[in-house]
Amino acid sequence: MRYLCHVLSILILSSIPALLFGQIITWKEIHPGIWKGTAGKPDAYDLLKAAEATASPALARLPKQDFPLDQTAITCQLNNGKSYVRLPLQRDEQLYGFGLNFQTIHQRGRIMQLHADHYGKSDNGRTHAPVPFYVSSLGYGVFVNSAKYIDVYAGSGVRKDAKNPPKVMDRNTDKNWEAHPYSDAVEMLIPAEGIEIYVFAGPKPVNAIERFNLMSGGGCLPPRWGLGFTQRVHRLYTDEQVKQEAKAFEEKGYPLDFIGLEPGWQSKSYPCTFEWDRTRFPDPARFVKEMDQMGVKINLWTNPYVSPDAAIYKNIAPYTGTHTVWNGIVPDLSMPQARKILFDQFEKEHVRIGVSGYKIDEVDGFDSYLWPDVATFPSGHSSEQIRQTYGLLVQKHSFDMFRRNNMRTYGLVRASNAGGAPFPYVIYNDNYSHEDFITALINSGYTGVLWTPEVRASKTAEEWLRRFQTVCFSPMAMINAWSSSMQPWTFPEVAPQIKALAELRMQMMPYWYTEFAKYHYNGTPPFRGMSLEEGFGMNVRKEKTPTNLQDNPYEEAVTREVKDQYMAGEYLLVAPLFTGQTTRKVILPKGKWYDFYTGKLAGDGEVITITPGMDRIPVFVKDGGIIPMMPASLHAPRAGQKTDIEIRHYGQKNGSYRLYDDDGETFAYEKGAFAWRTIHVERAGGRLKGSISAPENGKPNSVGNVTWRFMTE
Ligand code: GAL
């Protein structure tokens, strides 16, 4: 009896927070391995609504999984008009994501407020993509679908009723006393009277990310030309200067697929007219056509803040917010009327004459110039909600405009959020720390966005080369010379190496294109952190920092993170060097890894130290890795063009790969006009032999002759 009372009192006590003050979370499995939980009254406008997310059909084909957490341990409470959510954590569990971070990868223990902003040199939640999604090393993911600023305590707070409380220690005598006691929960505060929360099953962490990406339609599929090289020219270049630039690329033999025009193409900018400057570009249609004949597409810089001198000013004015940005009015793009006026103008002035894409700038922050939170918008959505979703809105509705014209696009944007994975835009910023840029590239894969470590200017040839190396192993290979006017050959002493790198980027086009197809069809991020790679130790090393023991006798444990190597596609591990570095360590996951350039064995699940010289960026291939390559060319293959393929195999294991194909330019793939060809490399009678499945009748086939190269034999 006493035992029964005890059990009953535990049951009653432990359920008090959930029942008396709590909101019941109603869970529903909406796709295999994805559960949607609702509690209270969530806001009517949220991230997925702004993105108009529609799930990928691929989700239905995924295997069933069990709910990956203890459902009863996920609680929600309403307090003072805000929702408070709590999710359990286990010991040794690690967390990744919570938006596009620039300095940290492991997020457990961190405190932040997710808030769309330009990254201000601290991972405090203010970032270009403040995505409220995290993935756990235990193989599940969690997403809060809210367009509000969310306070996140990612395993930092300790509740009195914690199931796994930290050990109480005496700081006077115990050397192990910790300033950050163990916390067994993620807690989030959402300023709304209810929540919509999603849980994604694995089994592996990468599977949870795939599910998250597929829920909003799968990752974007850029046109082939988008994966070639792009140069952004000086902001005040004229049409003649742009043509000269493209000619110089061709004459010198540097690949170039698209050129970005910066603010000076517009008659006025900051605020913008979205109209051509007729002194610099007297005949835009002819200019765009001539560039196209040279094999070079045109991308236009803009921000969305409308100048009083813009032709659309009067029409759009009723659909703008109360505050201006650089004296431009701010279209409320959550309203169909506003986006129709803005994007009809884009379509008429730019897209119809062949402009291939945009760089949509300054939709993130900083607070000093963006609309303040006291602004109001005619849709009735709060300034905060518009801020959190503005990046999504510009991407969604410009992408739709291109789809209406059956032209694929690939551009740049400075803000995004959950639901943005299907939009063909890459994030960039003004920060320009090479190290932070690589951390962001790693984090982009945990967060459903793309990031480019763009090259702008460099003080030395070494820096130029090191930066160029990483941009060629990223979603967008770009020089942004909007202010520097630099060109790939600006440092003659490294010009040949730069050219070889740009050519390598082109040679790898079949691989990059297929890896993006996997992003689209399977949700697998093409650039990702090492923790998602099997056989890469998940354990986070906590090390005691060398503190001044006199001032503070209690050393703090800090987390050592691997922020300088990442996975590029299925088989490649990239280990860049930064300026001043001549040697570095590379952690190879379990199994054998081979040098990408020579095919020689580099190591077997071990930490290696390399001194690679200046010319190459260290890249390693997994045992059995297959990399399809094409001949180097100045431009990406156009629709219908056949390209010879060299299929490289690395290591000793048999290998397989699925090579993706479609026209590379239109949306025909959405109607089934695409093909996957299966490649096998097998050892028979001591020798490796390759095979590729025959092209399917009636399906696109851009593959010409196929040759095989067994790099390790
Ligand atoms: C910045 C942007 C740069 C460049 C510049 C032009 O905000 O990040 O890449 O486009 O504007 O004014």
XYZ file of C-alpha atoms in Angstrom, residues 171-605:
435
model
C 33.361 24.739 -5.032
C 35.524 25.249 -1.930
C 37.057 21.856 -2.152
C 36.043 20.110 -5.374
C 38.353 20.600 -8.345
C 35.671 19.211 -10.647
C 33.140 21.876 -9.764
C 31.636 23.247 -12.954
C 30.392 26.710 -13.776
C 27.909 25.132 -16.194
C 26.156 22.306 -14.365
C 24.766 19.480 -16.447
C 21.401 20.211 -18.089
C 19.069 17.487 -19.320
C 16.788 19.491 -21.622
C 16.478 21.872 -24.540
C 14.129 24.678 -23.586
C 12.627 27.246 -25.907
C 10.451 30.274 -25.371
C 8.179 31.145 -28.284
C 6.291 34.447 -28.030
C 2.981 32.946 -29.191
C -0.036 31.374 -27.522
C 0.717 27.971 -28.895
C 3.243 26.035 -30.915
C 3.569 23.859 -33.959
C 6.518 21.551 -33.452
C 7.880 18.772 -35.655
C 9.958 15.747 -34.728
C 11.946 13.903 -37.408
C 13.147 10.340 -37.064
C 16.540 9.110 -38.313
C 17.777 6.494 -37.763
C 20.962 8.462 -38.525
C 21.268 12.231 -37.951
C 21.582 12.800 -41.704
C 18.232 11.038 -42.228
C 16.534 13.484 -39.849
C 17.967 16.381 -41.899
C 16.809 14.698 -45.105
C 13.296 14.426 -43.725
C 13.364 18.084 -42.674
C 14.488 19.155 -46.167
C 11.995 16.905 -47.925
C 9.147 18.263 -45.821
C 9.589 21.626 -47.543
C 9.930 20.035 -50.986
C 13.557 18.826 -51.025
C 16.686 20.870 -51.716
C 16.970 23.073 -54.785
C 18.170 21.793 -58.132
C 20.285 24.517 -59.735
C 20.712 24.711 -63.492
C 24.033 23.202 -64.635
C 25.372 26.667 -65.440
C 24.760 27.674 -61.814
C 27.475 25.258 -60.748
C 30.032 26.790 -63.113
C 32.079 29.883 -62.312
C 30.634 33.324 -61.626
C 32.246 36.740 -61.444
C 30.540 39.777 -59.926
C 31.903 42.921 -61.506
C 32.518 46.397 -60.107
C 29.299 48.183 -59.131
C 29.701 50.946 -61.708
C 30.725 48.878 -64.744
C 29.088 49.775 -68.072
C 27.801 47.250 -70.592
C 31.067 47.614 -72.551
C 33.176 46.942 -69.480
C 31.123 43.849 -68.685
C 31.592 42.571 -72.246
C 35.322 43.252 -72.032
C 35.478 41.330 -68.780
C 33.734 38.315 -70.326
C 36.066 38.504 -73.348
C 39.104 38.566 -71.068
C 37.888 35.379 -69.369
C 37.485 33.717 -72.736
C 40.802 34.879 -74.183
C 42.714 33.852 -71.098
C 40.822 30.566 -70.913
C 39.126 30.973 -67.537
C 35.685 29.332 -67.156
C 32.757 31.708 -66.761
C 29.043 30.891 -66.714
C 27.454 34.002 -65.304
C 28.332 37.556 -64.453
C 26.727 39.465 -61.610
C 25.997 43.153 -62.023
C 26.137 45.121 -58.778
C 24.030 48.231 -57.860
C 25.125 50.471 -60.784
C 23.001 48.665 -63.379
C 19.967 50.368 -61.802
C 19.083 53.971 -62.570
C 19.090 54.556 -58.804
C 19.953 52.302 -55.921
C 19.667 52.373 -52.151
C 16.692 52.881 -52.611
C 16.170 50.985 -55.839
C 14.211 51.617 -59.026
C 14.668 48.098 -60.508
C 15.069 49.895 -63.847
C 18.191 49.892 -66.017
C 20.535 52.846 -65.945
C 20.423 53.944 -69.576
C 23.751 55.760 -69.423
C 25.631 52.609 -68.457
C 23.271 50.150 -70.200
C 21.653 51.925 -73.179
C 20.180 48.745 -74.673
C 19.742 46.118 -71.943
C 17.955 43.556 -74.141
C 20.746 43.619 -76.711
C 23.376 43.495 -74.000
C 21.835 40.423 -72.306
C 21.488 38.711 -75.692
C 25.080 39.425 -76.694
C 26.309 38.105 -73.391
C 24.246 34.979 -73.866
C 25.840 34.478 -77.272
C 29.194 34.546 -75.485
C 27.882 31.771 -73.202
C 27.563 34.084 -70.192
C 24.340 34.717 -68.292
C 23.462 37.838 -66.343
C 22.568 38.021 -62.664
C 21.307 41.285 -61.147
C 21.976 42.668 -57.693
C 19.069 44.306 -55.931
C 17.561 44.947 -52.589
C 13.766 45.216 -52.325
C 13.523 48.775 -50.968
C 11.619 50.908 -53.471
C 12.848 54.336 -54.522
C 10.371 57.255 -54.805
C 11.680 57.465 -58.379
C 10.739 53.886 -59.247
C 7.929 53.469 -61.790
C 6.176 51.049 -59.410
C 6.412 53.382 -56.392
C 2.858 54.723 -56.465
C 1.264 51.359 -57.129
C 3.149 49.499 -54.463
C 2.975 52.212 -51.785
C -0.342 51.016 -50.249
C 1.229 47.595 -49.677
C 4.312 48.741 -47.798
C 5.270 49.030 -44.129
C 5.285 52.183 -41.999
C 9.072 52.560 -42.064
C 11.614 53.021 -44.822
C 14.997 51.409 -45.420
C 17.546 53.824 -46.875
C 14.555 55.995 -47.818
C 12.978 53.169 -49.785
C 9.538 51.824 -48.954
C 9.348 48.189 -47.866
C 6.914 45.985 -49.801
C 4.875 43.712 -47.556
C 5.694 40.615 -49.560
C 3.377 38.509 -47.446
C 0.617 40.224 -49.481
C -0.114 38.952 -53.001
C -0.722 42.525 -54.216
C 2.778 43.685 -53.212
C 4.601 40.750 -54.728
C 2.628 40.942 -57.943
C 3.670 44.563 -58.498
C 7.315 43.936 -57.586
C 7.863 40.697 -59.467
C 5.830 41.753 -62.510
C 8.325 44.586 -62.794
C 11.252 42.156 -62.481
C 9.694 39.885 -65.061
C 9.003 42.658 -67.548
C 12.299 44.558 -67.158
C 14.698 41.667 -66.643
C 13.507 38.089 -67.006
C 11.739 38.531 -70.337
C 14.990 39.844 -71.865
C 16.890 36.832 -70.559
C 18.255 37.833 -67.133
C 18.967 34.529 -65.395
C 18.861 35.383 -61.713
C 19.237 37.786 -58.817
C 21.330 38.563 -55.826
C 18.761 39.765 -53.294
C 20.674 41.777 -50.774
C 20.089 43.228 -47.314
C 16.911 41.315 -46.459
C 18.550 40.183 -43.213
C 19.619 43.227 -41.143
C 21.462 45.052 -39.478
C 19.011 46.759 -37.086
C 20.678 50.103 -37.784
C 19.184 50.254 -41.273
C 16.386 47.688 -41.431
C 12.812 48.481 -40.438
C 12.521 48.535 -36.634
C 10.301 46.202 -34.647
C 7.868 49.056 -34.015
C 7.064 49.127 -37.751
C 3.685 47.848 -38.856
C 2.724 46.244 -42.143
C -0.607 46.338 -44.028
C -1.020 42.550 -43.886
C -1.220 42.827 -40.106
C 1.771 40.526 -39.685
C 4.102 41.889 -37.080
C 7.387 43.500 -38.004
C 9.083 40.565 -36.280
C 7.251 38.036 -38.465
C 8.066 39.968 -41.622
C 11.711 40.145 -40.572
C 11.929 36.390 -39.899
C 10.333 35.526 -43.246
C 11.460 38.255 -45.645
C 14.313 36.150 -47.032
C 11.876 33.286 -47.660
C 9.369 35.575 -49.363
C 11.825 37.102 -51.839
C 13.160 33.662 -52.705
C 9.791 31.973 -53.065
C 8.204 34.602 -55.286
C 11.223 35.281 -57.495
C 11.635 31.520 -57.946
C 7.958 31.218 -58.932
C 8.481 33.958 -61.503
C 11.313 31.960 -63.092
C 9.221 28.806 -62.979
C 6.430 30.615 -64.864
C 9.025 31.295 -67.565
C 10.301 27.710 -67.490
C 13.831 28.964 -66.753
C 15.796 27.561 -63.862
C 17.663 30.155 -61.831
C 20.496 30.156 -59.296
C 21.184 33.261 -57.294
C 22.202 34.773 -54.008
C 20.242 35.948 -51.007
C 21.266 37.273 -47.635
C 18.480 35.781 -45.522
C 16.547 32.557 -45.371
C 14.749 30.358 -42.896
C 13.078 26.976 -42.501
C 11.223 26.001 -45.650
C 13.873 27.656 -47.833
C 15.684 24.483 -48.951
C 13.861 24.230 -52.332
C 14.736 27.783 -53.352
C 17.796 28.004 -55.620
C 19.599 30.672 -53.615
C 22.930 30.693 -51.815
C 23.583 32.821 -48.722
C 26.658 35.104 -48.415
C 27.650 38.042 -46.236
C 30.019 40.951 -45.655
C 31.971 39.423 -42.791
C 34.863 38.009 -44.865
C 36.579 35.856 -42.282
C 37.772 32.804 -44.185
C 37.647 30.607 -41.085
C 34.095 31.710 -40.210
C 33.083 31.145 -43.837
C 34.117 27.484 -43.618
C 32.306 27.008 -40.304
C 29.198 28.462 -41.973
C 29.610 26.071 -44.909
C 29.647 23.181 -42.441
C 26.632 24.533 -40.540
C 24.605 25.182 -43.701
C 24.233 21.407 -44.045
C 22.603 21.105 -40.601
C 20.168 23.854 -41.350
C 18.661 23.335 -44.818
C 20.390 26.235 -46.562
C 23.344 26.812 -48.913
C 26.299 29.074 -48.196
C 29.194 30.364 -50.301
C 32.568 31.385 -48.872
C 32.793 34.028 -51.624
C 36.141 35.524 -52.664
C 36.234 39.336 -52.791
C 39.740 40.657 -52.386
C 42.952 39.477 -50.786
C 46.074 41.099 -49.483
C 48.372 38.383 -50.776
C 48.533 35.805 -53.546
C 48.483 33.111 -50.901
C 45.211 34.346 -49.411
C 43.706 34.707 -52.886
C 44.583 31.116 -53.722
C 43.476 29.655 -50.389
C 40.113 31.405 -50.592
C 39.674 30.442 -54.227
C 40.309 26.804 -53.348
C 37.409 26.671 -50.922
C 34.960 28.562 -53.102
C 35.501 25.922 -55.813
C 34.451 23.282 -53.287
C 31.257 25.076 -52.270
C 27.731 25.586 -53.667
C 28.749 28.686 -55.623
C 32.193 29.260 -57.158
C 32.307 33.042 -57.150
C 34.477 36.119 -57.072
C 32.503 39.095 -55.793
C 34.584 42.003 -57.102
C 31.814 44.580 -56.599
C 34.283 46.917 -54.945
C 37.741 45.383 -55.533
C 37.463 44.900 -59.347
C 39.732 41.890 -58.949
C 39.846 39.075 -61.458
C 40.968 35.472 -61.137
C 44.336 36.396 -62.686
C 44.944 39.493 -60.509
C 47.890 37.818 -58.774
C 50.017 36.628 -61.731
C 52.131 34.412 -59.481
C 49.145 32.155 -58.743
C 47.127 32.693 -61.929
C 47.898 29.229 -63.366
C 46.855 27.536 -60.112
C 43.633 29.571 -60.035
C 42.895 28.548 -63.600
C 43.533 24.889 -62.824
C 41.118 25.125 -59.891
C 38.372 26.745 -61.949
C 38.898 24.026 -64.557
C 38.654 21.367 -61.871
C 35.359 22.892 -60.758
C 34.105 22.470 -64.347
C 35.512 18.944 -64.689
C 33.623 17.941 -61.566
C 30.303 19.248 -62.939
C 28.723 15.754 -63.346
C 29.544 15.024 -59.690
C 28.317 18.401 -58.368
C 25.164 18.203 -60.454
C 24.351 14.701 -59.217
C 25.023 15.669 -55.610
C 22.565 18.559 -55.976
C 20.042 16.145 -57.498
C 20.371 14.096 -54.310
C 19.717 17.281 -52.328
C 16.573 17.767 -54.362
C 15.249 14.217 -54.520
C 16.548 12.810 -51.202
C 17.102 15.940 -49.118
C 20.793 15.089 -48.512
C 22.820 18.271 -48.001
C 25.593 18.460 -50.633
C 27.992 20.169 -48.187
C 27.935 18.888 -44.640
C 29.688 18.584 -41.330
C 31.862 15.618 -40.423
C 29.536 14.533 -37.622
C 27.098 13.327 -40.281
C 29.712 11.001 -41.724
C 29.622 7.456 -40.471
C 32.745 6.398 -38.647
C 33.612 9.948 -37.586
C 33.755 9.905 -33.785
C 30.795 11.868 -32.476
C 32.388 12.398 -29.088
C 33.029 15.969 -28.363
C 36.306 16.424 -26.617
C 36.031 18.607 -23.576
C 39.374 20.060 -22.667
C 40.382 22.138 -19.712
C 41.506 25.562 -20.881
C 44.860 26.854 -19.729
C 43.371 29.541 -17.478
C 45.182 31.687 -15.020
C 44.866 29.428 -12.035
C 45.610 32.228 -9.622
C 42.633 34.318 -10.713
C 40.356 31.357 -11.144
C 41.357 28.039 -9.670
C 38.408 26.288 -11.358
C 39.412 25.488 -14.917
C 36.603 25.583 -17.445
C 36.106 22.766 -19.871
C 35.779 23.992 -23.452
C 34.498 22.051 -26.384
C 37.043 21.314 -29.094
C 35.344 21.395 -32.453
C 36.385 20.233 -35.891
C 35.639 23.347 -37.909
C 38.117 23.018 -40.725
C 37.106 19.952 -42.705
C 33.829 18.971 -44.329
C 32.154 16.541 -46.679
C 31.413 17.558 -50.270
C 28.942 15.159 -51.801
C 28.817 11.454 -51.132
C 32.512 10.651 -51.309
C 34.765 13.667 -50.787
C 36.335 15.010 -47.622
C 37.730 18.539 -48.057
C 40.415 19.824 -45.699
C 41.248 23.432 -46.652
C 44.200 25.465 -45.460
C 43.997 29.098 -44.390
C 46.526 31.864 -45.033
C 49.745 31.271 -43.145
C 49.147 27.552 -42.702
C 51.538 25.122 -44.340
C 50.609 21.986 -42.523
C 47.452 20.659 -40.872
C 45.846 17.633 -39.300
C 42.997 15.809 -40.983
C 40.712 13.439 -39.109
C 39.818 10.587 -41.418
C 36.651 8.709 -40.477
C 36.804 4.900 -40.141
C 37.982 3.066 -43.236
C 40.514 3.817 -45.943
C 40.746 7.241 -47.575
C 42.598 8.107 -50.767
C 44.175 11.250 -52.154
C 41.801 12.775 -54.699
C 44.597 13.875 -57.059
C 46.816 10.793 -57.014
C 44.578 7.939 -55.852
C 47.212 6.943 -53.272
C 46.192 5.690 -49.846
C 46.151 8.648 -47.428
C 45.203 6.864 -44.208
C 42.905 4.425 -42.505
C 40.521 5.884 -39.910
